[in-house]
């Protein structure tokens, strides 16, 4: 034969059957693997796995781990098994004194019964929407019974008590409607005024604060004047008492001095006269004084050194 011509050989039927069996086995293994993988699912921390069959909930797995389901006829959906924050849209309400305010609040909530939530709310989004309606309705009723000044004043509103009342009432409504959810906390983040009346309210608040400041200043001035008057009266009383005591002491000193003079005069009359004469000199004579006296006068005698 020529080198370009190959000899065609017929394959052995036994070998052909062996290849067919191998292919079927591989396909069976692949199908079995697909079925096995379709039957397994994993539950992670912080989530529910809801197993449904023909749209109905057959069971719920919440503990982390590996689980199985019937392939093809059962499906698995995920729902959160942890606390979630639902941030609601801003809403406008009217206060008792007819002020329009905008409230912005949020709620912390979690799923307690996934089956009830699916049967009655269908989805988590629907459950949040219904919960938001409950919260807004309750807050509108609560704040609608208050005046604006009470709402913005934390002490006057007892904001903590308000949050607790709203939370309790929302949970009652959720339980009544079998939504399988519970709210752990409802908070009002802020309360704002609409732009059209915000300026007028601020001006009124400023005016009230100015009036209050003037009241405090008036009370302060009155108290200052009272303290000054009381102090002046006390000072006057103290000065009067001191002057009276000083006059009494001077009087006692003058009496004592007069007594000493009298005693001295009785002991030596001549010395006393000399002493008194010298005192008179001290008061009447200085460097510019000119005195004309008789030579036999007491002054002349003393000045000239004549003593009796």
PDB file of C-alpha atoms in Angstrom:
ATOM      1  CA  UNK A   1       0.000   0.000   0.000  1.00  0.00           C
ATOM      2  CA  UNK A   2       0.883   3.553  -0.459  1.00  0.00           C
ATOM      3  CA  UNK A   3       2.105   5.511   2.539  1.00  0.00           C
ATOM      4  CA  UNK A   4      -0.826   7.984   2.126  1.00  0.00           C
ATOM      5  CA  UNK A   5      -3.479   5.319   2.575  1.00  0.00           C
ATOM      6  CA  UNK A   6      -4.451   4.322   6.149  1.00  0.00           C
ATOM      7  CA  UNK A   7      -6.021   1.083   6.964  1.00  0.00           C
ATOM      8  CA  UNK A   8      -9.510   1.533   8.424  1.00  0.00           C
ATOM      9  CA  UNK A   9     -10.293  -0.811  11.266  1.00  0.00           C
ATOM     10  CA  UNK A  10     -13.716  -1.440  12.721  1.00  0.00           C
ATOM     11  CA  UNK A  11     -13.913  -0.775  16.533  1.00  0.00           C
ATOM     12  CA  UNK A  12     -14.748  -3.596  18.871  1.00  0.00           C
ATOM     13  CA  UNK A  13     -18.412  -3.454  20.098  1.00  0.00           C
ATOM     14  CA  UNK A  14     -17.220  -4.244  23.648  1.00  0.00           C
ATOM     15  CA  UNK A  15     -15.027  -1.156  23.755  1.00  0.00           C
ATOM     16  CA  UNK A  16     -17.858   1.020  22.407  1.00  0.00           C
ATOM     17  CA  UNK A  17     -20.238  -0.157  25.154  1.00  0.00           C
ATOM     18  CA  UNK A  18     -17.573   0.570  27.766  1.00  0.00           C
ATOM     19  CA  UNK A  19     -17.304   4.186  26.594  1.00  0.00           C
ATOM     20  CA  UNK A  20     -21.051   4.589  26.617  1.00  0.00           C
ATOM     21  CA  UNK A  21     -21.304   3.273  30.179  1.00  0.00           C
ATOM     22  CA  UNK A  22     -18.512   5.623  31.267  1.00  0.00           C
ATOM     23  CA  UNK A  23     -20.310   8.596  29.725  1.00  0.00           C
ATOM     24  CA  UNK A  24     -23.596   7.652  31.387  1.00  0.00           C
ATOM     25  CA  UNK A  25     -21.840   7.265  34.715  1.00  0.00           C
ATOM     26  CA  UNK A  26     -20.231  10.680  34.439  1.00  0.00           C
ATOM     27  CA  UNK A  27     -23.559  12.283  33.508  1.00  0.00           C
ATOM     28  CA  UNK A  28     -25.227  10.526  36.439  1.00  0.00           C
ATOM     29  CA  UNK A  29     -22.558  11.755  38.815  1.00  0.00           C
ATOM     30  CA  UNK A  30     -22.901  15.304  37.499  1.00  0.00           C
ATOM     31  CA  UNK A  31     -26.686  15.138  37.859  1.00  0.00           C
ATOM     32  CA  UNK A  32     -26.358  13.700  41.331  1.00  0.00           C
ATOM     33  CA  UNK A  33     -23.920  16.478  42.263  1.00  0.00           C
ATOM     34  CA  UNK A  34     -26.297  19.127  40.907  1.00  0.00           C
ATOM     35  CA  UNK A  35     -29.172  17.621  42.863  1.00  0.00           C
ATOM     36  CA  UNK A  36     -27.032  17.412  46.002  1.00  0.00           C
ATOM     37  CA  UNK A  37     -25.863  21.005  45.667  1.00  0.00           C
ATOM     38  CA  UNK A  38     -29.433  22.107  45.022  1.00  0.00           C
ATOM     39  CA  UNK A  39     -30.501  20.375  48.213  1.00  0.00           C
ATOM     40  CA  UNK A  40     -27.960  22.073  50.499  1.00  0.00           C
ATOM     41  CA  UNK A  41     -28.091  25.584  51.902  1.00  0.00           C
ATOM     42  CA  UNK A  42     -26.138  27.476  54.557  1.00  0.00           C
ATOM     43  CA  UNK A  43     -27.575  29.592  57.368  1.00  0.00           C
ATOM     44  CA  UNK A  44     -25.240  32.419  58.400  1.00  0.00           C
ATOM     45  CA  UNK A  45     -25.136  34.374  61.617  1.00  0.00           C
ATOM     46  CA  UNK A  46     -27.771  37.137  61.737  1.00  0.00           C
ATOM     47  CA  UNK A  47     -30.191  35.702  59.174  1.00  0.00           C
ATOM     48  CA  UNK A  48     -33.238  33.476  58.806  1.00  0.00           C
ATOM     49  CA  UNK A  49     -33.507  30.958  55.957  1.00  0.00           C
ATOM     50  CA  UNK A  50     -37.144  30.470  54.984  1.00  0.00           C
ATOM     51  CA  UNK A  51     -37.864  27.186  53.182  1.00  0.00           C
ATOM     52  CA  UNK A  52     -40.903  27.330  50.894  1.00  0.00           C
ATOM     53  CA  UNK A  53     -42.691  24.670  48.940  1.00  0.00           C
ATOM     54  CA  UNK A  54     -45.091  25.792  46.221  1.00  0.00           C
ATOM     55  CA  UNK A  55     -45.102  29.268  47.820  1.00  0.00           C
ATOM     56  CA  UNK A  56     -45.984  28.045  51.309  1.00  0.00           C
ATOM     57  CA  UNK A  57     -43.559  28.303  54.249  1.00  0.00           C
ATOM     58  CA  UNK A  58     -42.674  24.795  55.421  1.00  0.00           C
ATOM     59  CA  UNK A  59     -39.960  25.608  57.911  1.00  0.00           C
ATOM     60  CA  UNK A  60     -37.548  28.307  59.076  1.00  0.00           C
ATOM     61  CA  UNK A  61     -33.948  27.778  60.032  1.00  0.00           C
ATOM     62  CA  UNK A  62     -32.274  30.397  62.235  1.00  0.00           C
ATOM     63  CA  UNK A  63     -29.270  28.609  63.767  1.00  0.00           C
ATOM     64  CA  UNK A  64     -26.044  28.919  61.746  1.00  0.00           C
ATOM     65  CA  UNK A  65     -25.077  25.732  59.916  1.00  0.00           C
ATOM     66  CA  UNK A  66     -25.585  23.499  56.835  1.00  0.00           C
ATOM     67  CA  UNK A  67     -29.104  22.295  56.017  1.00  0.00           C
ATOM     68  CA  UNK A  68     -30.915  20.312  53.310  1.00  0.00           C
ATOM     69  CA  UNK A  69     -34.133  20.833  51.395  1.00  0.00           C
ATOM     70  CA  UNK A  70     -36.038  18.956  48.751  1.00  0.00           C
ATOM     71  CA  UNK A  71     -34.501  19.832  45.363  1.00  0.00           C
ATOM     72  CA  UNK A  72     -36.522  21.554  42.661  1.00  0.00           C
ATOM     73  CA  UNK A  73     -39.781  21.683  44.637  1.00  0.00           C
ATOM     74  CA  UNK A  74     -38.482  23.718  47.595  1.00  0.00           C
ATOM     75  CA  UNK A  75     -36.862  27.150  47.539  1.00  0.00           C
ATOM     76  CA  UNK A  76     -34.992  29.201  50.141  1.00  0.00           C
ATOM     77  CA  UNK A  77     -35.244  32.937  50.829  1.00  0.00           C
ATOM     78  CA  UNK A  78     -33.247  35.035  53.265  1.00  0.00           C
ATOM     79  CA  UNK A  79     -34.616  37.339  55.986  1.00  0.00           C
ATOM     80  CA  UNK A  80     -32.574  39.352  58.530  1.00  0.00           C
ATOM     81  CA  UNK A  81     -32.288  37.954  62.043  1.00  0.00           C
ATOM     82  CA  UNK A  82     -30.891  41.079  63.721  1.00  0.00           C
ATOM     83  CA  UNK A  83     -31.915  44.546  64.783  1.00  0.00           C
ATOM     84  CA  UNK A  84     -32.449  46.956  61.914  1.00  0.00           C
ATOM     85  CA  UNK A  85     -32.784  50.726  61.700  1.00  0.00           C
ATOM     86  CA  UNK A  86     -35.711  52.102  59.732  1.00  0.00           C
ATOM     87  CA  UNK A  87     -35.082  55.765  58.899  1.00  0.00           C
ATOM     88  CA  UNK A  88     -38.441  57.309  58.041  1.00  0.00           C
ATOM     89  CA  UNK A  89     -39.118  60.185  55.710  1.00  0.00           C
ATOM     90  CA  UNK A  90     -39.721  63.642  57.151  1.00  0.00           C
ATOM     91  CA  UNK A  91     -43.364  64.400  57.880  1.00  0.00           C
ATOM     92  CA  UNK A  92     -45.226  67.622  58.687  1.00  0.00           C
ATOM     93  CA  UNK A  93     -47.640  67.882  61.623  1.00  0.00           C
ATOM     94  CA  UNK A  94     -49.609  70.625  63.404  1.00  0.00           C
ATOM     95  CA  UNK A  95     -49.070  71.394  67.088  1.00  0.00           C
ATOM     96  CA  UNK A  96     -51.755  72.325  69.600  1.00  0.00           C
ATOM     97  CA  UNK A  97     -51.020  76.046  69.087  1.00  0.00           C
ATOM     98  CA  UNK A  98     -51.414  75.626  65.297  1.00  0.00           C
ATOM     99  CA  UNK A  99     -47.702  75.632  64.464  1.00  0.00           C
ATOM    100  CA  UNK A 100     -46.584  73.504  61.539  1.00  0.00           C
ATOM    101  CA  UNK A 101     -43.425  71.512  62.291  1.00  0.00           C
ATOM    102  CA  UNK A 102     -41.437  68.907  60.406  1.00  0.00           C
ATOM    103  CA  UNK A 103     -40.424  65.793  62.355  1.00  0.00           C
ATOM    104  CA  UNK A 104     -37.652  63.380  61.436  1.00  0.00           C
ATOM    105  CA  UNK A 105     -37.558  60.116  63.336  1.00  0.00           C
ATOM    106  CA  UNK A 106     -36.278  56.548  63.131  1.00  0.00           C
ATOM    107  CA  UNK A 107     -37.093  53.156  64.645  1.00  0.00           C
ATOM    108  CA  UNK A 108     -34.958  50.201  65.714  1.00  0.00           C
ATOM    109  CA  UNK A 109     -36.816  46.936  65.071  1.00  0.00           C
ATOM    110  CA  UNK A 110     -36.378  43.216  64.477  1.00  0.00           C
ATOM    111  CA  UNK A 111     -38.309  40.203  63.172  1.00  0.00           C
ATOM    112  CA  UNK A 112     -39.799  37.940  65.831  1.00  0.00           C
ATOM    113  CA  UNK A 113     -41.756  35.528  63.588  1.00  0.00           C
ATOM    114  CA  UNK A 114     -40.770  35.313  59.904  1.00  0.00           C
ATOM    115  CA  UNK A 115     -43.818  33.193  59.084  1.00  0.00           C
ATOM    116  CA  UNK A 116     -46.243  35.828  60.345  1.00  0.00           C
ATOM    117  CA  UNK A 117     -44.333  38.569  58.547  1.00  0.00           C
ATOM    118  CA  UNK A 118     -44.436  36.669  55.235  1.00  0.00           C
ATOM    119  CA  UNK A 119     -48.102  35.731  55.572  1.00  0.00           C
ATOM    120  CA  UNK A 120     -49.313  39.232  56.496  1.00  0.00           C
ATOM    121  CA  UNK A 121     -46.712  41.740  55.263  1.00  0.00           C
ATOM    122  CA  UNK A 122     -45.185  39.611  52.469  1.00  0.00           C
ATOM    123  CA  UNK A 123     -41.821  41.439  52.527  1.00  0.00           C
ATOM    124  CA  UNK A 124     -39.549  43.322  54.918  1.00  0.00           C
ATOM    125  CA  UNK A 125     -40.146  46.532  52.962  1.00  0.00           C
ATOM    126  CA  UNK A 126     -43.911  46.188  53.381  1.00  0.00           C
ATOM    127  CA  UNK A 127     -43.472  45.540  57.122  1.00  0.00           C
ATOM    128  CA  UNK A 128     -41.381  48.704  57.462  1.00  0.00           C
ATOM    129  CA  UNK A 129     -43.961  50.710  55.527  1.00  0.00           C
ATOM    130  CA  UNK A 130     -46.779  49.586  57.816  1.00  0.00           C
ATOM    131  CA  UNK A 131     -44.640  50.174  60.879  1.00  0.00           C
ATOM    132  CA  UNK A 132     -43.829  53.693  59.631  1.00  0.00           C
ATOM    133  CA  UNK A 133     -47.545  54.442  59.224  1.00  0.00           C
ATOM    134  CA  UNK A 134     -48.203  53.342  62.797  1.00  0.00           C
ATOM    135  CA  UNK A 135     -45.331  55.431  64.163  1.00  0.00           C
ATOM    136  CA  UNK A 136     -46.287  58.580  62.279  1.00  0.00           C
ATOM    137  CA  UNK A 137     -49.937  58.278  63.317  1.00  0.00           C
ATOM    138  CA  UNK A 138     -49.027  57.902  66.998  1.00  0.00           C
ATOM    139  CA  UNK A 139     -46.428  60.688  66.995  1.00  0.00           C
ATOM    140  CA  UNK A 140     -48.847  63.012  65.201  1.00  0.00           C
ATOM    141  CA  UNK A 141     -51.459  62.359  67.900  1.00  0.00           C
ATOM    142  CA  UNK A 142     -48.945  62.822  70.734  1.00  0.00           C
ATOM    143  CA  UNK A 143     -47.284  65.992  69.441  1.00  0.00           C
ATOM    144  CA  UNK A 144     -50.603  67.371  68.221  1.00  0.00           C
ATOM    145  CA  UNK A 145     -51.689  67.595  71.862  1.00  0.00           C
ATOM    146  CA  UNK A 146     -48.643  69.744  72.771  1.00  0.00           C
ATOM    147  CA  UNK A 147     -47.641  73.326  72.085  1.00  0.00           C
ATOM    148  CA  UNK A 148     -44.496  74.073  70.101  1.00  0.00           C
ATOM    149  CA  UNK A 149     -42.596  75.386  73.139  1.00  0.00           C
ATOM    150  CA  UNK A 150     -43.226  72.110  74.950  1.00  0.00           C
ATOM    151  CA  UNK A 151     -42.011  70.043  72.022  1.00  0.00           C
ATOM    152  CA  UNK A 152     -38.668  71.824  71.600  1.00  0.00           C
ATOM    153  CA  UNK A 153     -38.064  71.888  75.357  1.00  0.00           C
ATOM    154  CA  UNK A 154     -36.766  68.448  76.421  1.00  0.00           C
ATOM    155  CA  UNK A 155     -37.638  69.006  80.078  1.00  0.00           C
ATOM    156  CA  UNK A 156     -41.196  70.103  79.320  1.00  0.00           C
ATOM    157  CA  UNK A 157     -41.932  67.282  76.885  1.00  0.00           C
ATOM    158  CA  UNK A 158     -40.386  64.440  78.894  1.00  0.00           C
ATOM    159  CA  UNK A 159     -39.069  63.198  75.542  1.00  0.00           C
ATOM    160  CA  UNK A 160     -38.007  59.847  77.035  1.00  0.00           C
ATOM    161  CA  UNK A 161     -41.557  59.114  78.208  1.00  0.00           C
ATOM    162  CA  UNK A 162     -42.905  60.105  74.784  1.00  0.00           C
ATOM    163  CA  UNK A 163     -40.547  57.670  73.028  1.00  0.00           C
ATOM    164  CA  UNK A 164     -41.575  54.878  75.380  1.00  0.00           C
ATOM    165  CA  UNK A 165     -45.285  55.522  74.817  1.00  0.00           C
ATOM    166  CA  UNK A 166     -44.841  55.509  71.041  1.00  0.00           C
ATOM    167  CA  UNK A 167     -42.786  52.300  71.172  1.00  0.00           C
ATOM    168  CA  UNK A 168     -45.330  50.476  73.333  1.00  0.00           C
ATOM    169  CA  UNK A 169     -48.283  51.548  71.186  1.00  0.00           C
ATOM    170  CA  UNK A 170     -46.554  50.565  67.911  1.00  0.00           C
ATOM    171  CA  UNK A 171     -45.747  47.118  69.325  1.00  0.00           C
ATOM    172  CA  UNK A 172     -49.385  46.655  70.306  1.00  0.00           C
ATOM    173  CA  UNK A 173     -50.494  47.427  66.741  1.00  0.00           C
ATOM    174  CA  UNK A 174     -47.849  45.145  65.211  1.00  0.00           C
ATOM    175  CA  UNK A 175     -48.928  42.298  67.485  1.00  0.00           C
ATOM    176  CA  UNK A 176     -52.608  42.951  66.792  1.00  0.00           C
ATOM    177  CA  UNK A 177     -51.993  42.680  63.028  1.00  0.00           C
ATOM    178  CA  UNK A 178     -49.691  39.630  63.362  1.00  0.00           C
ATOM    179  CA  UNK A 179     -46.803  41.221  61.487  1.00  0.00           C
ATOM    180  CA  UNK A 180     -44.198  39.112  63.325  1.00  0.00           C
ATOM    181  CA  UNK A 181     -42.062  42.166  64.153  1.00  0.00           C
ATOM    182  CA  UNK A 182     -41.295  44.210  67.226  1.00  0.00           C
ATOM    183  CA  UNK A 183     -39.904  47.705  67.748  1.00  0.00           C
ATOM    184  CA  UNK A 184     -37.239  48.119  70.428  1.00  0.00           C
ATOM    185  CA  UNK A 185     -36.921  51.912  70.222  1.00  0.00           C
ATOM    186  CA  UNK A 186     -38.454  54.905  68.462  1.00  0.00           C
ATOM    187  CA  UNK A 187     -36.565  58.217  68.463  1.00  0.00           C
ATOM    188  CA  UNK A 188     -37.286  61.683  67.135  1.00  0.00           C
ATOM    189  CA  UNK A 189     -34.037  62.909  65.604  1.00  0.00           C
ATOM    190  CA  UNK A 190     -35.109  66.520  65.171  1.00  0.00           C
ATOM    191  CA  UNK A 191     -38.056  68.866  64.890  1.00  0.00           C
ATOM    192  CA  UNK A 192     -37.781  71.710  62.372  1.00  0.00           C
ATOM    193  CA  UNK A 193     -39.999  74.566  61.360  1.00  0.00           C
ATOM    194  CA  UNK A 194     -41.044  75.054  57.746  1.00  0.00           C
ATOM    195  CA  UNK A 195     -39.136  77.861  56.044  1.00  0.00           C
ATOM    196  CA  UNK A 196     -42.172  80.146  55.780  1.00  0.00           C
ATOM    197  CA  UNK A 197     -42.731  80.531  59.530  1.00  0.00           C
ATOM    198  CA  UNK A 198     -39.323  79.676  60.951  1.00  0.00           C
ATOM    199  CA  UNK A 199     -38.142  83.306  60.928  1.00  0.00           C
ATOM    200  CA  UNK A 200     -41.234  84.654  62.702  1.00  0.00           C
ATOM    201  CA  UNK A 201     -40.987  82.029  65.430  1.00  0.00           C
ATOM    202  CA  UNK A 202     -37.302  82.771  65.944  1.00  0.00           C
ATOM    203  CA  UNK A 203     -38.061  86.497  66.225  1.00  0.00           C
ATOM    204  CA  UNK A 204     -40.743  85.795  68.806  1.00  0.00           C
ATOM    205  CA  UNK A 205     -38.360  83.579  70.763  1.00  0.00           C
ATOM    206  CA  UNK A 206     -35.694  86.303  70.679  1.00  0.00           C
ATOM    207  CA  UNK A 207     -38.228  88.877  71.894  1.00  0.00           C
ATOM    208  CA  UNK A 208     -39.292  86.606  74.739  1.00  0.00           C
ATOM    209  CA  UNK A 209     -35.673  86.009  75.733  1.00  0.00           C
ATOM    210  CA  UNK A 210     -34.984  89.772  75.688  1.00  0.00           C
ATOM    211  CA  UNK A 211     -38.022  90.374  77.889  1.00  0.00           C
ATOM    212  CA  UNK A 212     -36.847  87.696  80.291  1.00  0.00           C
ATOM    213  CA  UNK A 213     -33.345  89.222  80.347  1.00  0.00           C
ATOM    214  CA  UNK A 214     -34.807  92.661  81.187  1.00  0.00           C
ATOM    215  CA  UNK A 215     -36.809  91.082  83.986  1.00  0.00           C
ATOM    216  CA  UNK A 216     -33.652  89.532  85.421  1.00  0.00           C
ATOM    217  CA  UNK A 217     -31.809  92.867  85.106  1.00  0.00           C
ATOM    218  CA  UNK A 218     -34.619  94.712  86.917  1.00  0.00           C
ATOM    219  CA  UNK A 219     -34.608  92.177  89.716  1.00  0.00           C
ATOM    220  CA  UNK A 220     -30.813  92.479  89.913  1.00  0.00           C
ATOM    221  CA  UNK A 221     -30.937  96.278  90.126  1.00  0.00           C
ATOM    222  CA  UNK A 222     -33.599  96.147  92.847  1.00  0.00           C
ATOM    223  CA  UNK A 223     -31.557  93.668  94.834  1.00  0.00           C
ATOM    224  CA  UNK A 224     -28.425  95.802  94.362  1.00  0.00           C
ATOM    225  CA  UNK A 225     -30.216  98.928  95.644  1.00  0.00           C
ATOM    226  CA  UNK A 226     -31.567  97.004  98.632  1.00  0.00           C
ATOM    227  CA  UNK A 227     -28.100  95.750  99.543  1.00  0.00           C
ATOM    228  CA  UNK A 228     -26.586  99.258  99.144  1.00  0.00           C
ATOM    229  CA  UNK A 229     -29.288 100.837 101.335  1.00  0.00           C
ATOM    230  CA  UNK A 230     -28.874  98.151 103.972  1.00  0.00           C
ATOM    231  CA  UNK A 231     -25.090  98.618 103.939  1.00  0.00           C
ATOM    232  CA  UNK A 232     -25.386 102.420 104.176  1.00  0.00           C
ATOM    233  CA  UNK A 233     -27.722 102.062 107.153  1.00  0.00           C
ATOM    234  CA  UNK A 234     -25.342  99.683 108.871  1.00  0.00           C
ATOM    235  CA  UNK A 235     -22.383 102.037 108.209  1.00  0.00           C
ATOM    236  CA  UNK A 236     -24.343 105.026 109.591  1.00  0.00           C
ATOM    237  CA  UNK A 237     -25.275 103.053 112.700  1.00  0.00           C
ATOM    238  CA  UNK A 238     -21.659 101.971 113.197  1.00  0.00           C
ATOM    239  CA  UNK A 239     -20.358 105.565 112.783  1.00  0.00           C
ATOM    240  CA  UNK A 240     -22.981 106.921 115.205  1.00  0.00           C
ATOM    241  CA  UNK A 241     -22.097 104.258 117.745  1.00  0.00           C
ATOM    242  CA  UNK A 242     -18.372 104.972 117.344  1.00  0.00           C
ATOM    243  CA  UNK A 243     -18.854 108.748 117.687  1.00  0.00           C
ATOM    244  CA  UNK A 244     -20.955 108.270 120.818  1.00  0.00           C
ATOM    245  CA  UNK A 245     -18.316 105.977 122.303  1.00  0.00           C
ATOM    246  CA  UNK A 246     -15.571 108.487 121.345  1.00  0.00           C
ATOM    247  CA  UNK A 247     -17.484 111.388 122.963  1.00  0.00           C
ATOM    248  CA  UNK A 248     -17.932 109.340 126.088  1.00  0.00           C
ATOM    249  CA  UNK A 249     -14.224 108.483 126.178  1.00  0.00           C
ATOM    250  CA  UNK A 250     -13.262 112.160 125.602  1.00  0.00           C
ATOM    251  CA  UNK A 251     -15.579 113.243 128.381  1.00  0.00           C
ATOM    252  CA  UNK A 252     -14.068 110.711 130.751  1.00  0.00           C
ATOM    253  CA  UNK A 253     -10.556 111.836 129.723  1.00  0.00           C
ATOM    254  CA  UNK A 254     -11.375 115.513 130.260  1.00  0.00           C
ATOM    255  CA  UNK A 255     -12.817 114.745 133.663  1.00  0.00           C
ATOM    256  CA  UNK A 256      -9.750 112.738 134.554  1.00  0.00           C
ATOM    257  CA  UNK A 257      -7.432 115.523 133.270  1.00  0.00           C
ATOM    258  CA  UNK A 258      -9.351 118.163 135.249  1.00  0.00           C
ATOM    259  CA  UNK A 259      -9.032 116.017 138.333  1.00  0.00           C
ATOM    260  CA  UNK A 260      -5.282 115.673 137.771  1.00  0.00           C
ATOM    261  CA  UNK A 261      -4.973 119.472 137.273  1.00  0.00           C
ATOM    262  CA  UNK A 262      -6.866 120.110 140.470  1.00  0.00           C
ATOM    263  CA  UNK A 263      -4.732 117.675 142.405  1.00  0.00           C
ATOM    264  CA  UNK A 264      -1.560 119.251 140.969  1.00  0.00           C
ATOM    265  CA  UNK A 265      -2.792 122.764 141.775  1.00  0.00           C
ATOM    266  CA  UNK A 266      -3.498 121.786 145.358  1.00  0.00           C
ATOM    267  CA  UNK A 267       0.025 120.363 145.767  1.00  0.00           C
ATOM    268  CA  UNK A 268       1.934 123.432 144.372  1.00  0.00           C
ATOM    269  CA  UNK A 269      -0.085 126.472 143.462  1.00  0.00           C
ATOM    270  CA  UNK A 270       2.964 128.515 142.308  1.00  0.00           C
ATOM    271  CA  UNK A 271       4.128 125.778 139.931  1.00  0.00           C
ATOM    272  CA  UNK A 272       0.634 125.440 138.539  1.00  0.00           C
ATOM    273  CA  UNK A 273       0.428 129.188 137.855  1.00  0.00           C
ATOM    274  CA  UNK A 274       3.848 129.063 136.161  1.00  0.00           C
ATOM    275  CA  UNK A 275       2.751 126.080 134.029  1.00  0.00           C
ATOM    276  CA  UNK A 276      -0.450 127.788 132.963  1.00  0.00           C
ATOM    277  CA  UNK A 277       1.461 131.002 132.168  1.00  0.00           C
ATOM    278  CA  UNK A 278       3.908 129.112 129.951  1.00  0.00           C
ATOM    279  CA  UNK A 279       0.994 127.442 128.167  1.00  0.00           C
ATOM    280  CA  UNK A 280      -0.470 130.849 127.448  1.00  0.00           C
ATOM    281  CA  UNK A 281       2.891 131.987 126.043  1.00  0.00           C
ATOM    282  CA  UNK A 282       2.952 129.040 123.723  1.00  0.00           C
ATOM    283  CA  UNK A 283      -0.455 129.951 122.330  1.00  0.00           C
ATOM    284  CA  UNK A 284      -0.016 133.739 122.120  1.00  0.00           C
ATOM    285  CA  UNK A 285       3.654 134.312 121.258  1.00  0.00           C
ATOM    286  CA  UNK A 286       5.390 133.321 118.036  1.00  0.00           C
ATOM    287  CA  UNK A 287       8.320 134.701 116.005  1.00  0.00           C
ATOM    288  CA  UNK A 288       6.307 137.710 114.766  1.00  0.00           C
ATOM    289  CA  UNK A 289       4.505 138.683 118.002  1.00  0.00           C
ATOM    290  CA  UNK A 290       5.101 142.073 119.610  1.00  0.00           C
ATOM    291  CA  UNK A 291       3.950 142.456 123.237  1.00  0.00           C
ATOM    292  CA  UNK A 292       3.894 145.687 125.235  1.00  0.00           C
ATOM    293  CA  UNK A 293       3.481 144.980 128.950  1.00  0.00           C
ATOM    294  CA  UNK A 294       4.344 146.782 132.189  1.00  0.00           C
ATOM    295  CA  UNK A 295       7.585 145.765 133.755  1.00  0.00           C
ATOM    296  CA  UNK A 296       5.842 144.673 136.923  1.00  0.00           C
ATOM    297  CA  UNK A 297       3.322 142.417 135.236  1.00  0.00           C
ATOM    298  CA  UNK A 298       3.493 138.648 135.846  1.00  0.00           C
ATOM    299  CA  UNK A 299       4.593 138.080 132.240  1.00  0.00           C
ATOM    300  CA  UNK A 300       7.472 140.580 132.577  1.00  0.00           C
ATOM    301  CA  UNK A 301       8.599 139.172 135.855  1.00  0.00           C
ATOM    302  CA  UNK A 302       8.745 135.668 134.499  1.00  0.00           C
ATOM    303  CA  UNK A 303      10.491 136.767 131.329  1.00  0.00           C
ATOM    304  CA  UNK A 304      13.006 138.804 133.296  1.00  0.00           C
ATOM    305  CA  UNK A 305      13.527 135.991 135.774  1.00  0.00           C
ATOM    306  CA  UNK A 306      11.888 137.556 138.752  1.00  0.00           C
ATOM    307  CA  UNK A 307      10.007 134.973 140.695  1.00  0.00           C
ATOM    308  CA  UNK A 308       8.284 135.678 143.984  1.00  0.00           C
TER     309      UNK A 308
END
